[in-house]
Amino acid sequence: MIVRRIGTWPNWDWRSQFEEIERMRRLLESMSGPMIREPSAGVFPLMNVTEDSDSYYVRAELPGIRTEDLEISVTGNGISISGERKIPDAGTDAVYHRKERDAGRFSRMLSLPGQIDSAKAEADVADGVLTVVLPKSETAKPRQIAIKTA
Amino acid sequence: MLDMETKSLQAKEKAEVTSSAEHTRPGPTFVPAVDIFENEKELNLLADMPGVKASDLHIGIKENILTLSGYASPPEKSDETDILREYRVGKYFREFTLSEMIDQNKIEAQLKDGVLKLRLPKVESARPRKIEVKTN
């Protein structure tokens, strides 16, 4: 079951607390279906971040945003995504019945748990979903340590 | 006074629906945000459906009900583990009642960059017509 590390509580930073909450939420979700939840950052675009042993993957849903209106920059352990969503004018004779899609500028920063090799970062947009692949720098990669036997 | 500055986008959690019929595929179902506008000739519908491929999008018309349904498959590979999860992916579903004035045989659909664009032309008789008043 869930074991809380109360003993180490004063040493928690926001990230580990967040991870703990997120882990609990996913555990609960897997047991009893989805829970209602607020956006964790509340800044557009909402992001999903995953990792494997080589890279971090940052994903965001950006429907209808052209690549030329998108700016992505990468630093040591952070990524910044900014841009503008433009919605073409419907014409002067058009009458709106519904207008739920928003246009506007956005800008968001996100820091990753480890250092990244910014020179090898790659970004791609497919079907309105942005995927940024950020290879981990050599120091941040998990390393297998061979045990020497005498 | 008009606000001349470009509005900044707000983060929005996707609106989820709970349908009465049970889905065969588990996972959440969202309501896509739409814009609908019309001019003299046609009705236009734009729907945000990020992550949906054309092959996973279904547009159906039955008895004046226009149904949009799509499925966005999770993009993650099996060996990726989560660090942060702010949005969920799943199905999109929304229905609209069309009026008689849409020419259902001439509907055109285009899916580009996660946005579905539907063009629903009006039947000839439904287009507004200017009536000239004759004076003798």
mmCIF file of C-alpha atoms in Angstrom:
data_model
loop_
_atom_site.group_PDB
_atom_site.id
_atom_site.type_symbol
_atom_site.label_atom_id
_atom_site.label_comp_id
_atom_site.label_asym_id
_atom_site.label_seq_id
_atom_site.Cartn_x
_atom_site.Cartn_y
_atom_site.Cartn_z
ATOM 1 C CA MET A 1 0.000 0.000 0.000
ATOM 2 C CA ILE A 2 0.947 3.667 0.029
ATOM 3 C CA VAL A 3 3.801 4.410 2.374
ATOM 4 C CA ARG A 4 4.277 8.042 3.276
ATOM 5 C CA ARG A 5 7.751 9.212 4.059
ATOM 6 C CA ILE A 6 6.759 11.329 7.033
ATOM 7 C CA GLY A 7 10.251 11.087 8.480
ATOM 8 C CA THR A 8 11.795 12.882 5.532
ATOM 9 C CA TRP A 9 9.018 15.442 5.253
ATOM 10 C CA PRO A 10 11.007 18.627 5.967
ATOM 11 C CA ASN A 11 13.387 17.742 3.168
ATOM 12 C CA TRP A 12 10.714 17.573 0.502
ATOM 13 C CA ASP A 13 10.847 20.085 -2.242
ATOM 14 C CA TRP A 14 7.813 20.969 -4.331
ATOM 15 C CA ARG A 15 8.702 18.478 -7.011
ATOM 16 C CA SER A 16 8.844 15.446 -4.813
ATOM 17 C CA GLN A 17 5.602 16.469 -3.145
ATOM 18 C CA PHE A 18 4.016 16.872 -6.515
ATOM 19 C CA GLU A 19 5.338 13.521 -7.641
ATOM 20 C CA GLU A 20 3.931 11.902 -4.567
ATOM 21 C CA ILE A 21 0.489 13.423 -5.139
ATOM 22 C CA GLU A 22 0.590 12.536 -8.805
ATOM 23 C CA ARG A 23 1.627 8.979 -8.009
ATOM 24 C CA MET A 24 -1.237 8.665 -5.546
ATOM 25 C CA ARG A 25 -3.683 10.101 -8.031
ATOM 26 C CA ARG A 26 -2.628 7.675 -10.741
ATOM 27 C CA LEU A 27 -2.808 4.802 -8.301
ATOM 28 C CA LEU A 28 -6.322 5.826 -7.291
ATOM 29 C CA GLU A 29 -7.283 6.372 -10.894
ATOM 30 C CA SER A 30 -6.112 2.922 -11.838
ATOM 31 C CA MET A 31 -8.215 1.473 -9.011
ATOM 32 C CA SER A 32 -11.409 3.468 -9.270
ATOM 33 C CA GLY A 33 -11.581 5.406 -12.540
ATOM 34 C CA PRO A 34 -10.627 9.011 -13.265
ATOM 35 C CA MET A 35 -10.699 11.728 -10.620
ATOM 36 C CA ILE A 36 -11.642 15.345 -11.199
ATOM 37 C CA ARG A 37 -8.574 17.500 -10.984
ATOM 38 C CA GLU A 38 -7.458 21.073 -11.553
ATOM 39 C CA PRO A 39 -4.739 21.876 -14.075
ATOM 40 C CA SER A 40 -1.525 21.678 -12.132
ATOM 41 C CA ALA A 41 0.079 24.786 -13.603
ATOM 42 C CA GLY A 42 -2.892 26.618 -15.065
ATOM 43 C CA VAL A 43 -0.750 28.022 -17.842
ATOM 44 C CA PHE A 44 -1.403 27.370 -21.508
ATOM 45 C CA PRO A 45 -0.427 24.961 -22.950
ATOM 46 C CA LEU A 46 -1.016 22.098 -20.580
ATOM 47 C CA MET A 47 1.856 19.656 -20.799
ATOM 48 C CA ASN A 48 2.592 16.023 -20.322
ATOM 49 C CA VAL A 49 6.180 15.092 -19.565
ATOM 50 C CA THR A 50 7.585 11.585 -19.668
ATOM 51 C CA GLU A 51 11.039 10.075 -19.653
ATOM 52 C CA ASP A 52 12.864 6.972 -20.664
ATOM 53 C CA SER A 53 16.495 6.145 -19.953
ATOM 54 C CA ASP A 54 17.785 8.387 -22.779
ATOM 55 C CA SER A 55 15.412 11.328 -23.079
ATOM 56 C CA TYR A 56 12.651 13.485 -21.688
ATOM 57 C CA TYR A 57 9.513 13.881 -23.784
ATOM 58 C CA VAL A 58 7.460 17.056 -23.474
ATOM 59 C CA ARG A 59 4.047 17.017 -25.157
ATOM 60 C CA ALA A 60 1.389 19.654 -25.548
ATOM 61 C CA GLU A 61 -1.850 19.913 -27.473
ATOM 62 C CA LEU A 62 -1.702 22.885 -29.830
ATOM 63 C CA PRO A 63 -4.498 22.439 -32.366
ATOM 64 C CA GLY A 64 -4.412 24.787 -35.324
ATOM 65 C CA ILE A 65 -1.138 26.441 -34.359
ATOM 66 C CA ARG A 66 1.237 26.777 -37.255
ATOM 67 C CA THR A 67 4.882 25.874 -36.671
ATOM 68 C CA GLU A 68 5.994 29.362 -37.742
ATOM 69 C CA ASP A 69 3.921 30.822 -34.905
ATOM 70 C CA LEU A 70 5.629 28.619 -32.338
ATOM 71 C CA GLU A 71 8.900 29.297 -30.573
ATOM 72 C CA ILE A 72 10.715 26.735 -28.495
ATOM 73 C CA SER A 73 13.955 27.288 -26.649
ATOM 74 C CA VAL A 74 15.932 24.966 -24.439
ATOM 75 C CA THR A 75 18.398 25.720 -21.672
ATOM 76 C CA GLY A 76 20.353 23.517 -19.242
ATOM 77 C CA ASN A 77 17.367 21.868 -17.635
ATOM 78 C CA GLY A 78 14.462 23.937 -18.846
ATOM 79 C CA ILE A 79 12.274 24.424 -21.851
ATOM 80 C CA SER A 80 10.294 27.459 -22.861
ATOM 81 C CA ILE A 81 7.408 27.339 -25.311
ATOM 82 C CA SER A 82 5.755 30.469 -26.579
ATOM 83 C CA GLY A 83 3.714 31.500 -29.538
ATOM 84 C CA GLU A 84 0.407 32.664 -30.772
ATOM 85 C CA ARG A 85 -2.732 30.908 -31.794
ATOM 86 C CA LYS A 86 -4.352 32.717 -34.672
ATOM 87 C CA ILE A 87 -7.878 32.021 -35.781
ATOM 88 C CA PRO A 88 -8.553 33.210 -39.324
ATOM 89 C CA ASP A 89 -11.245 35.784 -39.723
ATOM 90 C CA ALA A 90 -14.505 34.276 -40.914
ATOM 91 C CA GLY A 91 -15.290 37.178 -43.187
ATOM 92 C CA THR A 92 -17.467 40.217 -42.780
ATOM 93 C CA ASP A 93 -20.685 38.503 -43.830
ATOM 94 C CA ALA A 94 -20.306 35.640 -41.340
ATOM 95 C CA VAL A 95 -22.577 35.318 -38.317
ATOM 96 C CA TYR A 96 -21.302 33.320 -35.360
ATOM 97 C CA HIS A 97 -23.485 30.752 -33.615
ATOM 98 C CA ARG A 98 -20.791 29.403 -31.342
ATOM 99 C CA LYS A 99 -17.314 30.634 -30.552
ATOM 100 C CA GLU A 100 -15.584 28.331 -28.123
ATOM 101 C CA ARG A 101 -12.116 28.256 -29.639
ATOM 102 C CA ASP A 102 -9.808 30.949 -28.318
ATOM 103 C CA ALA A 103 -7.060 32.817 -30.076
ATOM 104 C CA GLY A 104 -4.193 34.546 -28.325
ATOM 105 C CA ARG A 105 -0.604 34.544 -27.200
ATOM 106 C CA PHE A 106 0.952 32.086 -24.815
ATOM 107 C CA SER A 107 4.236 31.520 -23.085
ATOM 108 C CA ARG A 108 5.272 28.836 -20.690
ATOM 109 C CA MET A 109 8.443 27.677 -18.953
ATOM 110 C CA LEU A 110 9.006 24.241 -17.561
ATOM 111 C CA SER A 111 11.983 22.831 -15.725
ATOM 112 C CA LEU A 112 12.928 19.208 -16.021
ATOM 113 C CA PRO A 113 14.310 17.015 -13.246
ATOM 114 C CA GLY A 114 17.729 16.682 -14.930
ATOM 115 C CA GLN A 115 20.156 18.318 -17.320
ATOM 116 C CA ILE A 116 19.501 18.028 -21.024
ATOM 117 C CA ASP A 117 21.688 18.000 -24.091
ATOM 118 C CA SER A 118 20.187 21.099 -25.689
ATOM 119 C CA ALA A 119 22.092 20.665 -28.965
ATOM 120 C CA LYS A 120 20.292 17.403 -29.693
ATOM 121 C CA ALA A 121 16.769 18.555 -28.815
ATOM 122 C CA GLU A 122 14.143 17.960 -31.462
ATOM 123 C CA ALA A 123 10.589 19.179 -31.865
ATOM 124 C CA ASP A 124 7.788 17.915 -34.055
ATOM 125 C CA VAL A 125 4.113 18.762 -34.486
ATOM 126 C CA ALA A 126 1.729 16.071 -35.703
ATOM 127 C CA ASP A 127 -2.081 16.327 -35.755
ATOM 128 C CA GLY A 128 -1.907 19.381 -33.518
ATOM 129 C CA VAL A 129 0.220 17.709 -30.857
ATOM 130 C CA LEU A 130 3.699 19.046 -30.163
ATOM 131 C CA THR A 131 6.356 16.567 -29.103
ATOM 132 C CA VAL A 132 9.744 17.802 -27.949
ATOM 133 C CA VAL A 133 12.398 15.151 -27.453
ATOM 134 C CA LEU A 134 15.106 16.318 -25.070
ATOM 135 C CA PRO A 135 18.022 13.889 -24.820
ATOM 136 C CA LYS A 136 19.434 13.684 -21.318
ATOM 137 C CA SER A 137 22.964 14.890 -20.888
ATOM 138 C CA GLU A 138 25.505 12.208 -20.082
ATOM 139 C CA THR A 139 25.636 13.235 -16.431
ATOM 140 C CA ALA A 140 21.878 12.883 -16.007
ATOM 141 C CA LYS A 141 21.609 9.432 -17.553
ATOM 142 C CA PRO A 142 21.279 6.463 -15.253
ATOM 143 C CA ARG A 143 24.487 4.507 -15.236
ATOM 144 C CA GLN A 144 25.023 0.885 -14.572
ATOM 145 C CA ILE A 145 27.938 0.428 -12.230
ATOM 146 C CA ALA A 146 29.891 -2.723 -12.561
ATOM 147 C CA ILE A 147 30.853 -4.340 -9.303
ATOM 148 C CA LYS A 148 34.431 -5.415 -9.297
ATOM 149 C CA THR A 149 35.209 -8.760 -7.889
ATOM 150 C CA ALA A 150 38.624 -9.272 -6.599
ATOM 151 C CA MET B 1 -12.588 51.263 -25.447
ATOM 152 C CA LEU B 2 -11.423 48.340 -27.476
ATOM 153 C CA ASP B 3 -8.645 46.268 -26.046
ATOM 154 C CA MET B 4 -6.006 46.444 -28.715
ATOM 155 C CA GLU B 5 -3.600 44.024 -27.100
ATOM 156 C CA THR B 6 -3.676 40.405 -28.133
ATOM 157 C CA LYS B 7 -5.415 38.309 -25.559
ATOM 158 C CA SER B 8 -3.326 35.716 -23.792
ATOM 159 C CA LEU B 9 -4.537 32.154 -23.910
ATOM 160 C CA GLN B 10 -5.845 30.539 -20.755
ATOM 161 C CA ALA B 11 -5.249 26.922 -19.905
ATOM 162 C CA LYS B 12 -8.456 24.942 -20.024
ATOM 163 C CA GLU B 13 -9.066 21.452 -18.854
ATOM 164 C CA LYS B 14 -10.858 19.514 -21.552
ATOM 165 C CA ALA B 15 -14.572 19.149 -20.882
ATOM 166 C CA GLU B 16 -15.456 15.543 -20.249
ATOM 167 C CA VAL B 17 -18.761 13.869 -21.063
ATOM 168 C CA THR B 18 -20.366 10.887 -19.499
ATOM 169 C CA SER B 19 -22.592 9.224 -22.039
ATOM 170 C CA SER B 20 -25.405 6.892 -21.177
ATOM 171 C CA ALA B 21 -24.247 4.247 -23.595
ATOM 172 C CA GLU B 22 -21.169 2.403 -22.517
ATOM 173 C CA HIS B 23 -18.145 2.563 -24.784
ATOM 174 C CA THR B 24 -16.389 -0.517 -25.940
ATOM 175 C CA ARG B 25 -13.031 1.179 -25.547
ATOM 176 C CA PRO B 26 -12.282 2.387 -22.017
ATOM 177 C CA GLY B 27 -11.010 5.895 -21.356
ATOM 178 C CA PRO B 28 -12.335 9.433 -21.057
ATOM 179 C CA THR B 29 -14.510 11.144 -23.676
ATOM 180 C CA PHE B 30 -14.131 14.872 -24.252
ATOM 181 C CA VAL B 31 -16.302 17.514 -25.874
ATOM 182 C CA PRO B 32 -14.303 19.258 -28.604
ATOM 183 C CA ALA B 33 -14.429 23.060 -28.593
ATOM 184 C CA VAL B 34 -16.157 24.323 -31.737
ATOM 185 C CA ASP B 35 -16.724 27.483 -33.689
ATOM 186 C CA ILE B 36 -19.837 27.604 -35.846
ATOM 187 C CA PHE B 37 -20.512 30.441 -38.209
ATOM 188 C CA GLU B 38 -22.650 30.899 -41.243
ATOM 189 C CA ASN B 39 -22.809 33.125 -44.234
ATOM 190 C CA GLU B 40 -25.286 33.290 -47.100
ATOM 191 C CA LYS B 41 -24.064 30.133 -48.787
ATOM 192 C CA GLU B 42 -22.931 27.805 -46.043
ATOM 193 C CA LEU B 43 -22.526 26.863 -42.418
ATOM 194 C CA ASN B 44 -18.960 26.309 -41.212
ATOM 195 C CA LEU B 45 -17.917 24.236 -38.242
ATOM 196 C CA LEU B 46 -14.417 24.147 -36.779
ATOM 197 C CA ALA B 47 -13.606 21.663 -34.038
ATOM 198 C CA ASP B 48 -10.387 21.237 -32.046
ATOM 199 C CA MET B 49 -9.490 17.573 -31.935
ATOM 200 C CA PRO B 50 -5.744 17.393 -31.275
ATOM 201 C CA GLY B 51 -4.115 14.007 -31.682
ATOM 202 C CA VAL B 52 -6.856 12.583 -33.885
ATOM 203 C CA LYS B 53 -5.754 11.112 -37.195
ATOM 204 C CA ALA B 54 -8.070 11.207 -40.202
ATOM 205 C CA SER B 55 -8.434 7.437 -40.015
ATOM 206 C CA ASP B 56 -9.662 7.684 -36.398
ATOM 207 C CA LEU B 57 -12.229 10.375 -37.131
ATOM 208 C CA HIS B 58 -15.829 9.547 -37.886
ATOM 209 C CA ILE B 59 -18.369 12.031 -39.161
ATOM 210 C CA GLY B 60 -21.897 10.754 -39.540
ATOM 211 C CA ILE B 61 -25.276 12.189 -40.437
ATOM 212 C CA LYS B 62 -28.453 10.375 -39.549
ATOM 213 C CA GLU B 63 -31.872 11.971 -39.415
ATOM 214 C CA ASN B 64 -30.471 15.496 -39.276
ATOM 215 C CA ILE B 65 -28.100 14.636 -36.436
ATOM 216 C CA LEU B 66 -24.477 15.390 -37.230
ATOM 217 C CA THR B 67 -22.166 13.256 -35.126
ATOM 218 C CA LEU B 68 -18.467 13.932 -34.702
ATOM 219 C CA SER B 69 -16.410 11.276 -33.017
ATOM 220 C CA GLY B 70 -12.688 10.786 -32.933
ATOM 221 C CA TYR B 71 -10.082 8.892 -31.038
ATOM 222 C CA ALA B 72 -6.658 10.172 -30.071
ATOM 223 C CA SER B 73 -4.316 7.330 -29.299
ATOM 224 C CA PRO B 74 -1.767 7.908 -26.510
ATOM 225 C CA PRO B 75 1.511 9.036 -28.115
ATOM 226 C CA GLU B 76 3.766 7.600 -25.430
ATOM 227 C CA LYS B 77 5.928 4.580 -26.054
ATOM 228 C CA SER B 78 5.592 1.710 -23.623
ATOM 229 C CA ASP B 79 8.930 2.323 -21.900
ATOM 230 C CA GLU B 80 8.202 5.968 -21.042
ATOM 231 C CA THR B 81 7.327 6.806 -17.462
ATOM 232 C CA ASP B 82 5.335 9.854 -16.358
ATOM 233 C CA ILE B 83 6.933 12.888 -14.754
ATOM 234 C CA LEU B 84 4.087 15.330 -15.173
ATOM 235 C CA ARG B 85 0.569 14.780 -16.476
ATOM 236 C CA GLU B 86 -1.636 17.840 -16.988
ATOM 237 C CA TYR B 87 -3.920 16.692 -19.761
ATOM 238 C CA ARG B 88 -5.476 13.434 -20.711
ATOM 239 C CA VAL B 89 -6.087 11.965 -24.128
ATOM 240 C CA GLY B 90 -9.002 9.885 -25.261
ATOM 241 C CA LYS B 91 -12.098 10.126 -27.376
ATOM 242 C CA TYR B 92 -13.898 13.184 -28.674
ATOM 243 C CA PHE B 93 -17.642 13.172 -29.154
ATOM 244 C CA ARG B 94 -20.204 15.805 -30.031
ATOM 245 C CA GLU B 95 -23.549 15.919 -31.792
ATOM 246 C CA PHE B 96 -25.451 18.717 -33.493
ATOM 247 C CA THR B 97 -28.927 18.897 -34.946
ATOM 248 C CA LEU B 98 -28.851 20.210 -38.481
ATOM 249 C CA SER B 99 -31.697 22.174 -39.898
ATOM 250 C CA GLU B 100 -33.427 21.168 -43.122
ATOM 251 C CA MET B 101 -31.592 23.810 -45.045
ATOM 252 C CA ILE B 102 -28.267 21.949 -45.200
ATOM 253 C CA ASP B 103 -27.541 20.101 -48.417
ATOM 254 C CA GLN B 104 -26.358 16.907 -46.790
ATOM 255 C CA ASN B 105 -24.820 15.497 -49.961
ATOM 256 C CA LYS B 106 -22.410 18.371 -50.370
ATOM 257 C CA ILE B 107 -20.795 18.415 -46.934
ATOM 258 C CA GLU B 108 -17.013 18.692 -47.054
ATOM 259 C CA ALA B 109 -14.623 17.792 -44.253
ATOM 260 C CA GLN B 110 -10.953 18.540 -43.783
ATOM 261 C CA LEU B 111 -8.710 17.634 -40.862
ATOM 262 C CA LYS B 112 -5.514 19.627 -40.496
ATOM 263 C CA ASP B 113 -3.210 20.180 -37.515
ATOM 264 C CA GLY B 114 -5.766 18.724 -35.140
ATOM 265 C CA VAL B 115 -8.581 20.990 -36.322
ATOM 266 C CA LEU B 116 -11.583 19.597 -38.165
ATOM 267 C CA LYS B 117 -13.146 21.935 -40.675
ATOM 268 C CA LEU B 118 -16.627 21.117 -41.918
ATOM 269 C CA ARG B 119 -18.322 23.012 -44.696
ATOM 270 C CA LEU B 120 -22.079 22.530 -44.738
ATOM 271 C CA PRO B 121 -23.571 24.174 -47.838
ATOM 272 C CA LYS B 122 -27.124 25.380 -47.680
ATOM 273 C CA VAL B 123 -29.688 24.127 -50.181
ATOM 274 C CA GLU B 124 -30.479 26.633 -52.927
ATOM 275 C CA SER B 125 -33.964 27.375 -51.633
ATOM 276 C CA ALA B 126 -32.682 28.253 -48.173
ATOM 277 C CA ARG B 127 -30.331 30.984 -49.330
ATOM 278 C CA PRO B 128 -31.580 34.450 -48.591
ATOM 279 C CA ARG B 129 -32.939 36.153 -51.632
ATOM 280 C CA LYS B 130 -33.351 39.804 -52.236
ATOM 281 C CA ILE B 131 -36.804 40.683 -53.415
ATOM 282 C CA GLU B 132 -36.987 43.562 -55.739
ATOM 283 C CA VAL B 133 -39.862 45.889 -55.333
ATOM 284 C CA LYS B 134 -41.172 47.005 -58.646
ATOM 285 C CA THR B 135 -42.503 50.438 -59.060
ATOM 286 C CA ASN B 136 -44.635 51.275 -61.995
#
